Amino acid sequence: MTHYSLLITHYSSIFIYNYSTGHDISGANLENVDLSWAELKGVKLSQTTILELKWLTVWQIVNEKIQQRNLEGNDLSHAQLNNVDLSRANLCNANLSAANLRVAQLWDANLENANLCNANLSGVNLSHANLTGANLSGTDLSRAHLWGVILSDTILTGANLMGSDLWGVDLDGINLSGVNLSYADLSYTNLKDADLSGANLSRTNLSYANLSGVNLRDANLSGINLSNANLDNCILPD
């Protein structure tokens, strides 16, 4: 028996769990089937397979290597996209909420105004990506590579940036209050007038960072590296 045979009816929707890699669903009617977090890599389709456009797009992303995809405004929420290559893709205004993008390649991607709330972006490469106006609230960005990323007006409420690499990033005026930045590399960053109140900065590397005017009230600074950092007008914990 294949994993595909496991179907569970829940209210009016059918949920498919644990696709086997290489499973053949040619000719299957998957209309109105919820494929949230289903592993579609290696799954075989045919022209007679009936699949909602959203999940067909996900299938194409994980199975067809296309450079600089245009996915502007696409609904990719709850999609299983771990380890995909979306470098230089246009994801402006896309909905990626609660999607699994663990260790994906998103370098130089356009994610302006994208919805990434509660997504799994752990270990992702977002180097030089444009996240202007993106919603990253509750997003897991642990161990993410963020060199040269643009974070203007980005929402990071409740985000997890533990162990992330933000070396040299311009974070002027950013709101990182309450964010987990423990073990992150923020050396040489520009954090002028940023709000880091209540943030977890345990073992964070802020050497040579510009912390002029930064609010560090109630932040956890245990083991922090502030060597050669600019602390002019910085608000430190009591």
Coordinates of C-alpha atoms in Angstrom, one line a residue:
M1 CA 0.0 0.0 0.0
T2 CA 1.3 3.5 -0.9
H3 CA 1.3 6.5 1.4
Y4 CA -1.0 8.1 -1.2
S5 CA -3.8 5.7 -0.2
L6 CA -4.1 7.4 3.2
L7 CA -7.0 9.8 2.8
I8 CA -8.7 11.5 5.7
T9 CA -12.0 13.3 5.3
H10 CA -12.3 16.4 7.5
Y11 CA -15.4 18.4 7.2
S12 CA -15.8 18.9 3.4
S13 CA -12.1 18.8 2.6
I14 CA -9.8 15.9 1.8
F15 CA -6.3 16.0 3.1
I16 CA -3.5 14.0 1.5
Y17 CA -0.6 13.1 3.7
N18 CA 2.8 11.6 3.1
Y19 CA 3.2 11.4 -0.6
S20 CA 5.8 8.9 -1.7
T21 CA 8.5 10.4 -3.9
G22 CA 7.8 9.4 -7.5
H23 CA 4.2 8.5 -6.9
D24 CA 2.1 8.6 -10.1
I25 CA -1.2 10.5 -9.9
S26 CA -1.8 10.7 -13.6
G27 CA -5.5 11.1 -14.3
A28 CA -6.4 11.7 -10.7
N29 CA -9.1 14.2 -9.8
L30 CA -7.7 16.4 -7.0
E31 CA -10.2 19.2 -7.4
N32 CA -11.0 20.8 -4.0
V33 CA -8.3 18.7 -2.4
D34 CA -6.2 20.5 0.3
L35 CA -2.5 19.8 -0.4
S36 CA -1.2 22.0 2.5
W37 CA 2.4 21.0 3.2
A38 CA 2.1 18.0 0.9
E39 CA 5.5 16.8 -0.6
L40 CA 4.9 17.2 -4.4
K41 CA 8.6 16.8 -5.4
G42 CA 8.9 13.8 -7.7
V43 CA 5.1 13.2 -7.9
K44 CA 4.1 12.4 -11.5
L45 CA 1.2 14.2 -13.1
S46 CA -0.4 14.0 -16.6
Q47 CA -2.5 16.3 -18.8
T48 CA -5.6 14.5 -17.4
T49 CA -4.7 15.2 -13.7
I50 CA -7.2 17.7 -12.3
L51 CA -5.3 20.0 -9.9
E52 CA -6.1 23.4 -8.6
L53 CA -3.9 26.1 -10.1
K54 CA -2.3 26.9 -6.7
W55 CA -1.1 23.4 -6.2
L56 CA -0.1 23.0 -9.9
T57 CA 2.1 26.1 -9.4
V58 CA 3.7 24.5 -6.3
W59 CA 4.3 21.3 -8.2
Q60 CA 6.0 23.3 -11.0
I61 CA 8.2 25.1 -8.5
V62 CA 9.5 21.9 -6.8
N63 CA 9.9 19.9 -10.0
E64 CA 10.8 22.3 -12.8
K65 CA 14.0 24.4 -12.6
I66 CA 13.1 27.8 -14.0
Q67 CA 15.3 30.8 -13.5
Q68 CA 13.8 34.1 -12.4
R69 CA 10.2 32.9 -12.0
N70 CA 7.5 35.5 -12.0
L71 CA 5.2 34.6 -9.1
E72 CA 3.9 38.0 -8.4
G73 CA 0.7 37.9 -6.3
N74 CA 0.6 34.1 -6.2
D75 CA -1.0 32.3 -3.3
L76 CA 1.6 29.9 -2.0
S77 CA 0.4 29.7 1.5
H78 CA 0.9 26.4 3.4
A79 CA 3.0 25.1 0.5
Q80 CA 5.9 22.6 1.0
L81 CA 8.8 24.5 -0.7
N82 CA 11.7 23.4 1.4
N83 CA 15.1 23.5 -0.4
V84 CA 13.6 25.0 -3.6
D85 CA 15.6 27.5 -5.8
L86 CA 13.6 30.7 -6.1
S87 CA 16.7 32.9 -6.5
R88 CA 15.9 36.1 -8.4
A89 CA 12.2 35.2 -8.5
N90 CA 9.6 37.9 -8.5
L91 CA 7.4 37.2 -5.4
C92 CA 6.1 40.7 -5.0
N93 CA 2.8 40.7 -3.1
A94 CA 2.9 36.9 -3.0
N95 CA 1.2 35.0 -0.1
L96 CA 3.7 32.6 1.5
S97 CA 2.2 32.6 5.0
A98 CA 2.8 29.4 6.9
A99 CA 4.8 28.0 3.9
N100 CA 7.8 25.7 4.5
L101 CA 10.8 27.3 2.8
R102 CA 13.5 25.7 5.0
V103 CA 17.0 26.1 3.4
A104 CA 15.5 27.5 0.2
Q105 CA 17.5 29.7 -2.2
L106 CA 15.9 33.2 -2.3
W107 CA 18.9 35.3 -3.0
D108 CA 18.2 38.5 -5.0
A109 CA 14.5 37.6 -4.9
N110 CA 11.9 40.4 -5.0
L111 CA 9.6 39.8 -1.9
E112 CA 8.3 43.4 -1.7
N113 CA 5.0 43.5 0.3
A114 CA 5.0 39.6 0.4
N115 CA 3.1 37.9 3.3
L116 CA 5.5 35.5 5.0
C117 CA 4.0 35.5 8.4
N118 CA 4.5 32.2 10.4
A119 CA 6.6 30.8 7.5
N120 CA 9.5 28.5 8.1
L121 CA 12.6 30.2 6.6
S122 CA 15.2 28.5 8.7
G123 CA 18.5 28.3 7.0
V124 CA 17.2 30.1 3.9
N125 CA 19.5 32.2 1.7
L126 CA 17.9 35.7 1.4
S127 CA 21.1 37.5 0.4
H128 CA 20.4 40.8 -1.4
A129 CA 16.6 40.0 -1.4
N130 CA 14.1 42.9 -1.3
L131 CA 11.8 42.5 1.7
T132 CA 10.5 46.1 1.6
G133 CA 7.1 46.1 3.3
A134 CA 7.0 42.3 3.7
N135 CA 5.2 40.8 6.7
L136 CA 7.6 38.4 8.6
S137 CA 5.7 38.3 11.8
G138 CA 6.1 35.0 13.6
T139 CA 8.5 33.8 10.9
D140 CA 11.3 31.4 11.7
L141 CA 14.5 32.9 10.2
S142 CA 16.9 31.0 12.4
R143 CA 20.3 30.5 10.8
A144 CA 19.1 32.5 7.7
H145 CA 21.7 34.2 5.5
L146 CA 20.7 37.8 5.1
W147 CA 23.7 39.6 3.7
G148 CA 22.7 42.7 1.9
V149 CA 19.0 42.2 2.4
I150 CA 16.6 45.2 2.2
L151 CA 14.3 45.3 5.3
S152 CA 12.7 48.7 4.9
D153 CA 9.3 48.9 6.6
T154 CA 9.5 45.1 7.1
I155 CA 7.3 43.7 9.9
L156 CA 9.3 41.3 12.1
T157 CA 7.1 41.1 15.2
G158 CA 7.7 37.8 17.0
A159 CA 10.2 36.6 14.4
N160 CA 13.0 34.2 15.3
L161 CA 16.4 35.3 14.0
M162 CA 18.5 33.1 16.2
G163 CA 21.9 32.5 14.7
S164 CA 21.1 34.5 11.5
D165 CA 23.7 36.3 9.6
L166 CA 23.0 40.0 9.1
W167 CA 26.6 41.1 8.7
G168 CA 26.8 44.7 7.4
V169 CA 23.0 45.1 6.8
D170 CA 21.4 48.5 6.9
L171 CA 18.8 48.3 9.7
D172 CA 18.4 52.1 10.3
G173 CA 15.3 52.7 12.4
I174 CA 14.1 49.1 12.2
N175 CA 11.7 47.7 14.9
L176 CA 13.1 44.5 16.4
S177 CA 11.5 44.8 19.7
G178 CA 11.0 41.4 21.4
V179 CA 12.7 39.6 18.5
N180 CA 15.0 36.6 19.2
L181 CA 18.5 37.6 17.9
S182 CA 20.5 35.3 20.1
Y183 CA 23.8 34.1 18.6
A184 CA 23.1 36.2 15.5
D185 CA 25.9 38.1 13.6
L186 CA 25.0 41.8 13.4
S187 CA 28.6 43.0 13.2
Y188 CA 29.1 46.1 11.1
T189 CA 25.3 46.6 10.8
N190 CA 23.8 50.1 10.9
L191 CA 21.1 50.0 13.7
K192 CA 20.9 53.8 14.2
D193 CA 17.7 54.6 16.1
A194 CA 16.5 51.0 15.9
D195 CA 14.1 49.6 18.6
L196 CA 15.6 46.5 20.2
S197 CA 13.7 46.8 23.5
G198 CA 12.9 43.4 25.0
A199 CA 15.0 41.7 22.3
N200 CA 17.0 38.6 23.1
L201 CA 20.6 39.5 22.2
S202 CA 22.2 36.8 24.2
R203 CA 25.6 35.9 22.6
T204 CA 24.8 38.3 19.7
N205 CA 27.8 39.7 17.8
L206 CA 27.4 43.5 17.5
S207 CA 31.0 44.3 17.1
Y208 CA 31.6 47.5 15.0
A209 CA 27.9 48.0 14.7
N210 CA 26.3 51.5 14.7
L211 CA 24.0 51.5 17.8
S212 CA 23.6 55.3 17.9
G213 CA 20.2 56.1 19.5
V214 CA 19.2 52.4 19.8
N215 CA 16.6 51.4 22.4
L216 CA 17.9 48.4 24.3
R217 CA 15.6 48.8 27.3
D218 CA 14.7 45.3 28.8
A219 CA 16.8 43.5 26.2
N220 CA 18.8 40.4 27.2
L221 CA 22.5 41.3 26.7
S222 CA 24.1 38.3 28.3
G223 CA 27.3 37.4 26.6
I224 CA 26.8 40.1 23.9
N225 CA 29.8 41.3 21.9
L226 CA 29.8 45.1 21.7
S227 CA 33.5 45.6 20.9
N228 CA 34.1 48.8 18.9
A229 CA 30.4 49.4 18.6
N230 CA 29.1 53.0 18.5
L231 CA 26.8 53.4 21.6
D232 CA 26.2 57.1 21.4
N233 CA 22.8 58.0 22.9
C234 CA 22.0 54.3 23.2
I235 CA 19.3 53.5 25.8
L236 CA 20.7 50.6 27.9
P237 CA 18.7 48.3 30.2
D238 CA 18.4 49.5 33.8

